[in-house]
Short mmCIF file of C-alpha atoms in Angstrom, two decimals:
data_model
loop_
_atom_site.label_atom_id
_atom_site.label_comp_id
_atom_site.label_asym_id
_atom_site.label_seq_id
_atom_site.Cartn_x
_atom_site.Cartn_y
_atom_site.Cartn_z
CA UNK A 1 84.79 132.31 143.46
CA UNK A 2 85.85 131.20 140.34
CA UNK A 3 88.97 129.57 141.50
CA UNK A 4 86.96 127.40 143.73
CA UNK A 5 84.24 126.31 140.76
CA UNK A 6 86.96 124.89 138.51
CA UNK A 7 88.47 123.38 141.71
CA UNK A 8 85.39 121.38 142.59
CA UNK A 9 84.70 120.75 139.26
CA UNK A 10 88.11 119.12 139.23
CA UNK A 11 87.07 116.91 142.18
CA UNK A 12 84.04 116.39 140.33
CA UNK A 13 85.42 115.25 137.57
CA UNK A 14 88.60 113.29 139.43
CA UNK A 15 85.58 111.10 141.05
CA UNK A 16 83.84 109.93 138.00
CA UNK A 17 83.25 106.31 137.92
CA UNK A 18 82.69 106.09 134.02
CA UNK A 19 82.18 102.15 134.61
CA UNK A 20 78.86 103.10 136.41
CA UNK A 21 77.16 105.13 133.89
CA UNK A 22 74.62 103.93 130.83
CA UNK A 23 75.76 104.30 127.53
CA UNK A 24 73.54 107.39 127.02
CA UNK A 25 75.11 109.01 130.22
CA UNK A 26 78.46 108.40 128.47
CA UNK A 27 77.89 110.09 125.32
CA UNK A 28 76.39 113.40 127.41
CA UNK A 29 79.22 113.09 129.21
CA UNK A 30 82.10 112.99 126.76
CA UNK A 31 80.32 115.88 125.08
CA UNK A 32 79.87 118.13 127.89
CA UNK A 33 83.73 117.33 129.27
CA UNK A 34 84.99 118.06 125.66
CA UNK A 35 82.83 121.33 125.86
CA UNK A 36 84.21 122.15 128.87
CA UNK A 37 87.62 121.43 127.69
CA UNK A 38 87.79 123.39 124.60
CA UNK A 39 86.07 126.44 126.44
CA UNK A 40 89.15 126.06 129.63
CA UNK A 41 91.40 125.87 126.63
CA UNK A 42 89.86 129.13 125.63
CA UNK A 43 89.72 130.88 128.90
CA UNK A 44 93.25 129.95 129.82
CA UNK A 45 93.97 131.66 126.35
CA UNK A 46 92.98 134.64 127.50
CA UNK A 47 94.39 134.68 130.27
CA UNK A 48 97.77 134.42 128.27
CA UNK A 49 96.48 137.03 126.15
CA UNK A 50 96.33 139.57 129.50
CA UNK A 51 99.38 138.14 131.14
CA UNK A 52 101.32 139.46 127.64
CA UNK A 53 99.29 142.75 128.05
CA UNK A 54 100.49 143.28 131.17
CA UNK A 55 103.75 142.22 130.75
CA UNK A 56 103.66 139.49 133.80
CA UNK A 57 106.39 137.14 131.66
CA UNK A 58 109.30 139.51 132.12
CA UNK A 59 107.97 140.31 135.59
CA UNK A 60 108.49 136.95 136.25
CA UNK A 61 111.27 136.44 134.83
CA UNK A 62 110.39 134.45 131.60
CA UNK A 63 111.84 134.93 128.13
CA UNK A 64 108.69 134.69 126.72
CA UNK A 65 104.95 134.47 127.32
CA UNK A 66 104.95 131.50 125.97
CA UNK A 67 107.87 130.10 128.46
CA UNK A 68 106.24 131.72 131.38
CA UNK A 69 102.51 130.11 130.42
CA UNK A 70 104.68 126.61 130.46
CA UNK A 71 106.40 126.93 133.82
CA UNK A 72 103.62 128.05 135.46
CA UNK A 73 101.24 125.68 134.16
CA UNK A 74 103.34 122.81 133.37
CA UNK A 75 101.86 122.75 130.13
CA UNK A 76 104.34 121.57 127.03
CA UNK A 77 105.50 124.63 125.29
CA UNK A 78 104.28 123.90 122.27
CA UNK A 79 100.61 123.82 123.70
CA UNK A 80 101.69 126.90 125.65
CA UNK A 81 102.73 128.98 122.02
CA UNK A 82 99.36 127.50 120.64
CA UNK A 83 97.13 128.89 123.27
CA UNK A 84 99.49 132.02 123.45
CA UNK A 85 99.19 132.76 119.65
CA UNK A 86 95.34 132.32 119.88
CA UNK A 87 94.81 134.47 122.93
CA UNK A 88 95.11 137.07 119.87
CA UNK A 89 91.98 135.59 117.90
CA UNK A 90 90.60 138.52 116.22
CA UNK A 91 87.52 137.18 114.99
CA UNK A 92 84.66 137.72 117.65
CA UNK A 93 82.97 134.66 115.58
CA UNK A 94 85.61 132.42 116.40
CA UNK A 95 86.31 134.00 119.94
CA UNK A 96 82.67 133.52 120.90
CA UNK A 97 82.48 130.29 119.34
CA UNK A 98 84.99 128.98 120.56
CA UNK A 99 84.81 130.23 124.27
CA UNK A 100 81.17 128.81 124.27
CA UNK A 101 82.70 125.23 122.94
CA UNK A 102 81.03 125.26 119.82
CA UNK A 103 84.20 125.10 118.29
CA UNK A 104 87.54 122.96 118.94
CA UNK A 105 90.93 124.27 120.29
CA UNK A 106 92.32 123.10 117.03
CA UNK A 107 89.39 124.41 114.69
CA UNK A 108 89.77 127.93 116.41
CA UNK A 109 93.63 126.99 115.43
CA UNK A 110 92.63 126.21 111.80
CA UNK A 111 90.80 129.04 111.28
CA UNK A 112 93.07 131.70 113.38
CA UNK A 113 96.26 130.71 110.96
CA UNK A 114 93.86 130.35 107.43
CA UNK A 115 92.80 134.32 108.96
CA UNK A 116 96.72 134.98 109.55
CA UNK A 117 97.91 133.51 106.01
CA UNK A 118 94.93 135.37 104.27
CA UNK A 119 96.15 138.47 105.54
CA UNK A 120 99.49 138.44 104.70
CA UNK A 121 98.53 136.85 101.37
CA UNK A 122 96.40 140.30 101.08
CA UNK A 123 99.47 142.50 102.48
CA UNK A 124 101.77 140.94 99.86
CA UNK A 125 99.57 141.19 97.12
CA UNK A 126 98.93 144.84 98.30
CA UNK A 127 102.67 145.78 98.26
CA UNK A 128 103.04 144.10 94.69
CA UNK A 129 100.13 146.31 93.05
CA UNK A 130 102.02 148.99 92.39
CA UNK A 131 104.71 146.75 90.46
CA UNK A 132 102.04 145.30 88.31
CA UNK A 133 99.98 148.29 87.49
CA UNK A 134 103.70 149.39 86.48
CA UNK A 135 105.12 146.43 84.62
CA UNK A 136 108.30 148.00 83.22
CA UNK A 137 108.92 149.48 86.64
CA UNK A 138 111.92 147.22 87.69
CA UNK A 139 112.98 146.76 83.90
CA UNK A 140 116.26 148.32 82.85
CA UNK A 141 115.53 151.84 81.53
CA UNK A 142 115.46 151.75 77.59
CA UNK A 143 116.70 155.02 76.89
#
């Protein structure tokens, strides 16, 4: 069933005559089809996100999940490792939001790699506390 909604709304949307519509219609419009964008862009995340769970790249053949998301959807590679590297969002703010098109593809990109950096900003500083608690600990002994 779902297969067939996003295939009529690709008819749908492969039949606009933007030409004919008021300038009101057109700003609803290019709202709603950059909602609807952003939220496919999250939704074919996920999917990435399962096809890596289940291991369908090396089933198929594929190096990578990233290589097999680009083959099979003729998508550039580089938008293939984006969407592939957010299917692992672990925020359910920016998951929800971002399914639901509040937020962008590349804000819920923004915010998944600030969220990536802080943590291994945190790990590193984390490893490093015992060092500093324990200044002389890499000094020559003085004995």
């Amino acid at each position: 069933m779902l297969i067939e909604q996003l295939e009529s709304l690709t008819d749908d949307l492969a039949e606009l005559e933007a030409w004919s519509l008021t300038g009101a219609e057109v700003r609803e419009v290019a709202k709603a089809v950059q909602k609807a964008r952003t939220t496919m862009d999250a939704a074919l995340a996920r999917i990435a996100g399962a096809a890596d769970e289940m291991g369908l790249a090396a089933d198929d053949g594929a190096t990578s999940t990233t290589a097999w998301l680009a083959n099979l959807t003729g998508i550039h590679k580089g938008e293939a490792a984006k969407l592939v590297g957010l299917s692992r969002v672990t925020t359910e703010l920016t998951g929800a939001a971002w399914i639901s098109g509040e937020v962008t593809t590349d804000q819920a990109s923004v915010h998944h790699q600030a969220q990536a950096t802080s943590t291994g900003w945190k790990n590193r500083r984390a490893r490093r506390a015992p060092l500093v608690s324990r200044p002389n600990a890499l000094s020559p002994s003085m004995n």
